[in-house]
Coordinates of C-alpha atoms and ligand atoms in Angstrom, one line a residue:
M300 CA 83.7 -14.1 38.1
P301 CA 82.9 -16.6 35.3
A302 CA 80.6 -15.4 32.6
G303 CA 76.9 -16.0 33.2
L304 CA 77.0 -15.8 36.9
H305 CA 74.7 -13.2 38.5
V306 CA 76.7 -10.3 39.9
P307 CA 74.8 -9.2 43.1
R308 CA 73.3 -5.8 42.9
L309 CA 73.5 -3.5 45.9
A310 CA 71.4 -0.5 46.8
V311 CA 73.2 1.8 49.2
L312 CA 71.4 4.1 51.6
A313 CA 73.3 7.1 52.9
S314 CA 72.4 10.4 54.6
G315 CA 75.6 12.3 54.7
R316 CA 79.3 12.4 53.8
G317 CA 79.3 9.0 52.1
S318 CA 82.8 7.8 53.0
N319 CA 81.5 4.3 53.6
L320 CA 79.8 4.4 50.2
Q321 CA 83.1 5.5 48.7
A322 CA 84.8 2.5 50.3
L323 CA 82.3 0.2 48.5
V324 CA 82.6 2.1 45.2
D325 CA 86.4 1.8 45.4
A326 CA 86.4 -1.9 46.4
V327 CA 84.1 -2.7 43.4
A328 CA 86.4 -0.7 41.1
R329 CA 89.5 -2.6 42.4
G330 CA 87.7 -6.0 42.0
E331 CA 87.8 -6.6 45.7
L332 CA 84.0 -6.8 45.9
Q333 CA 82.2 -8.9 43.3
A334 CA 79.1 -6.8 43.2
S335 CA 77.6 -3.8 41.4
I336 CA 76.2 -0.8 43.1
A337 CA 72.8 -0.4 41.3
A338 CA 71.8 2.8 42.9
V339 CA 72.3 5.1 45.9
Y340 CA 69.4 6.6 47.8
S341 CA 69.3 9.3 50.5
D342 CA 66.7 11.0 52.7
R343 CA 68.7 14.2 52.4
P344 CA 68.9 16.0 49.0
G345 CA 72.2 17.7 50.0
A346 CA 74.0 14.6 51.1
A347 CA 77.5 14.5 49.7
A348 CA 77.0 10.7 49.2
L349 CA 74.8 11.5 46.3
Q350 CA 77.5 13.4 44.5
R351 CA 80.0 10.7 45.2
A352 CA 77.6 8.2 43.5
R353 CA 77.1 10.4 40.5
D354 CA 80.8 10.9 40.2
A355 CA 81.1 7.1 40.0
G356 CA 78.4 6.9 37.4
I357 CA 75.9 5.4 39.8
P358 CA 72.3 6.5 39.7
A359 CA 71.5 8.6 42.8
L360 CA 68.2 9.7 44.2
A361 CA 67.1 11.7 47.2
L362 CA 63.5 11.3 48.6
D363 CA 62.4 14.0 50.9
P364 CA 60.6 12.6 53.9
A365 CA 58.6 15.8 54.2
G366 CA 56.8 14.8 51.0
Y367 CA 55.3 11.7 52.6
A368 CA 52.5 11.1 55.1
G369 CA 54.7 9.1 57.5
R370 CA 57.4 6.6 57.9
E371 CA 55.5 3.7 56.2
A372 CA 54.6 5.8 53.2
F373 CA 58.2 7.0 52.9
D374 CA 59.7 3.5 53.3
A375 CA 57.2 2.1 50.8
A376 CA 58.2 4.7 48.2
L377 CA 61.9 4.1 48.8
F378 CA 61.8 0.4 48.8
D379 CA 59.6 0.3 45.7
R380 CA 62.4 2.0 43.9
I381 CA 65.0 -0.2 45.4
A382 CA 63.1 -3.3 44.2
A383 CA 62.6 -1.7 40.8
A384 CA 66.3 -1.2 40.5
G385 CA 66.7 -5.0 40.8
A386 CA 68.7 -4.8 44.1
D387 CA 69.6 -8.1 45.8
F388 CA 70.9 -6.5 48.9
V389 CA 70.5 -3.1 50.7
I390 CA 73.5 -1.6 52.5
C391 CA 72.8 1.2 55.1
A392 CA 76.0 3.1 55.0
G393 CA 75.5 6.1 57.3
Y394 CA 71.7 6.1 56.8
L395 CA 70.4 8.1 59.7
R396 CA 66.6 7.6 59.2
L397 CA 64.9 4.9 61.2
L398 CA 63.5 2.1 59.0
G399 CA 60.0 0.7 59.8
A400 CA 59.4 -2.8 60.9
E401 CA 57.7 -3.7 57.6
V402 CA 60.7 -3.1 55.3
A403 CA 63.0 -4.5 57.9
E404 CA 61.0 -7.8 57.8
A405 CA 60.6 -7.7 54.1
W406 CA 64.3 -7.4 53.5
R407 CA 65.4 -9.6 56.5
G408 CA 68.7 -11.3 55.7
R409 CA 69.3 -9.0 52.7
M410 CA 70.0 -5.7 54.5
L411 CA 73.1 -4.7 56.5
N412 CA 73.8 -1.6 58.5
I413 CA 77.1 -0.2 59.8
H414 CA 76.9 1.3 63.3
P415 CA 79.8 3.2 65.0
S416 CA 80.0 1.2 68.2
L417 CA 80.8 -2.3 69.5
L418 CA 77.2 -3.4 69.6
P419 CA 75.3 -4.1 71.8
A420 CA 77.0 -1.1 73.5
F421 CA 75.9 2.4 72.5
K422 CA 72.9 1.8 70.2
G423 CA 71.5 5.0 68.7
L424 CA 73.2 8.3 68.1
R425 CA 76.3 10.1 69.4
T426 CA 78.1 6.9 70.0
H427 CA 81.6 8.4 70.3
R428 CA 80.6 11.0 72.8
R429 CA 78.8 8.4 74.9
A430 CA 81.8 6.0 74.7
L431 CA 84.1 8.7 75.9
A432 CA 81.7 9.7 78.7
A433 CA 81.4 6.0 79.8
G434 CA 85.2 5.8 80.1
V435 CA 85.5 2.6 77.9
T436 CA 89.0 1.6 76.9
E437 CA 87.9 0.0 73.7
H438 CA 85.4 1.2 71.0
G439 CA 84.8 0.5 67.4
A440 CA 82.1 -0.3 64.8
S441 CA 79.7 -3.2 64.0
V442 CA 78.0 -4.4 60.9
H443 CA 74.7 -6.1 61.6
F444 CA 71.7 -7.5 59.8
V445 CA 68.9 -5.1 60.0
T446 CA 65.8 -6.3 61.8
A447 CA 62.9 -4.4 63.3
D448 CA 65.0 -4.0 66.5
L449 CA 66.8 -0.7 66.1
D450 CA 70.6 -1.3 66.0
G451 CA 69.7 -4.7 67.5
G452 CA 69.9 -7.1 64.6
P453 CA 72.4 -10.0 64.7
V454 CA 76.0 -8.7 64.4
L455 CA 78.1 -10.1 61.6
A456 CA 81.4 -8.4 62.2
Q457 CA 83.2 -5.8 64.2
A458 CA 86.3 -3.6 64.2
R459 CA 87.8 -2.7 67.5
V460 CA 90.0 0.4 68.3
P461 CA 91.6 1.5 71.5
V462 CA 90.3 4.6 73.3
L463 CA 93.5 6.6 74.1
A464 CA 94.2 9.2 76.8
G465 CA 93.4 12.6 75.5
D466 CA 90.9 11.4 72.8
D467 CA 88.1 13.8 71.9
V468 CA 85.1 13.0 69.8
R469 CA 86.7 14.0 66.6
V470 CA 89.9 12.0 67.1
L471 CA 88.0 8.9 68.2
A472 CA 85.5 9.2 65.4
A473 CA 88.3 9.3 62.8
R474 CA 90.0 6.3 64.3
V475 CA 86.8 4.3 64.2
L476 CA 85.9 5.5 60.7
A477 CA 89.3 4.4 59.2
R478 CA 88.3 0.8 60.4
E479 CA 84.7 1.1 59.2
H480 CA 85.7 1.2 55.6
P481 CA 87.4 -2.2 55.4
L482 CA 84.9 -3.6 57.9
L483 CA 82.0 -2.7 55.6
V484 CA 83.7 -3.9 52.4
R485 CA 84.6 -7.3 53.9
S486 CA 81.2 -7.8 55.5
V487 CA 79.3 -6.9 52.2
D488 CA 81.6 -9.3 50.4
L489 CA 80.6 -12.1 52.7
L490 CA 76.9 -11.3 52.1
A491 CA 77.3 -10.9 48.3
R492 CA 79.1 -14.2 48.0
G493 CA 76.3 -15.9 50.0
R494 CA 78.8 -16.9 52.7
A495 CA 77.1 -14.9 55.4
R496 CA 73.4 -15.6 55.9
L497 CA 70.7 -14.8 58.5
C498 CA 68.7 -17.7 59.7
D499 CA 66.0 -17.9 62.3
D500 CA 68.5 -18.5 65.1
G501 CA 71.2 -16.1 64.0
V502 CA 74.0 -15.5 61.6
Y503 CA 75.6 -18.4 59.7
L504 CA 79.0 -18.3 58.0
D505 CA 79.7 -20.9 55.4
D506 CA 76.7 -22.9 56.7
A507 CA 77.9 -23.0 60.3
P508 CA 76.4 -20.9 63.1
L509 CA 78.5 -17.9 64.0
R510 CA 79.0 -18.0 67.7
A511 CA 80.5 -14.5 68.0
P512 CA 80.9 -11.6 65.6
L513 CA 83.8 -11.9 63.2
Q514 CA 86.6 -9.4 64.0
L515 CA 88.5 -7.3 61.6
A516 CA 92.2 -8.1 61.9
A517 CA 95.1 -5.7 61.3
N518 CA 95.5 -7.0 57.7
N519 CA 91.9 -6.0 57.0
R520 CA 90.6 -9.6 56.9
L521 CA 87.7 -10.9 59.0
A522 CA 88.4 -13.8 61.3
Ligands
GRF834 C1 79.6 6.3 60.0 O1 80.3 6.5 61.2 C2 78.6 5.2 60.2 O2 79.0 4.2 61.0 C3 77.5 6.0 60.8 O3 77.5 7.2 60.2 C4 78.8 7.5 59.7 C5 78.6 7.8 58.3 O4 79.8 8.2 57.7 N1 76.2 5.2 60.8 P1 79.9 8.3 56.1 O5 78.7 9.1 55.6 O6 79.9 6.9 55.5 O7 81.2 9.0 55.8

């Protein structure tokens, strides 16, 4: 990137293991993602994601929801810090706490979430178990803009995997997760470059309305 250009600053929210965070960290380190990760935040002090961030030299902070009067107070404290860190974008990478409508609106168009299903199918939790129970032959992950509608914001991109005979939750989750990492990196790259935008009537890519979510190809490119 030429000198003088602003490098977009990301705040990453994660509640657990942090493998999606790690994919972003590694992509930045390899120069595949022209962004910097300003800080990582969690709602769980023990989240492995926090240690991954510290190992990469990224400031990491956990806020305990129990210390706040309610969702709004917690969100306000969290997003005050995110704003103070100078974040341009917020990436929810395995963040398991519901976000209130207020911050979803305030950060509209600047916040992405990765969800382990082919939205709009299987919003909410335990997506792999529900996909197996429903007998679908295809499953996957979606990256969408966060809006006040839980897991319902406009979808930017998806990765699809087959559901195979004999799959259990663990096997299927691992197959999806392996595709989540490039899916998230590529999606964040489009956002950080200003190529993907959320307008009133949906997602735009390179100034043209996106008719259907981009799909992650075998070569890890979005098309
Ligand atoms: C991922 O499957 C993500 O889609 C979901 O939670 C999981 C987080 O995994 N929201 P990790 O913490 O990134 O390893």
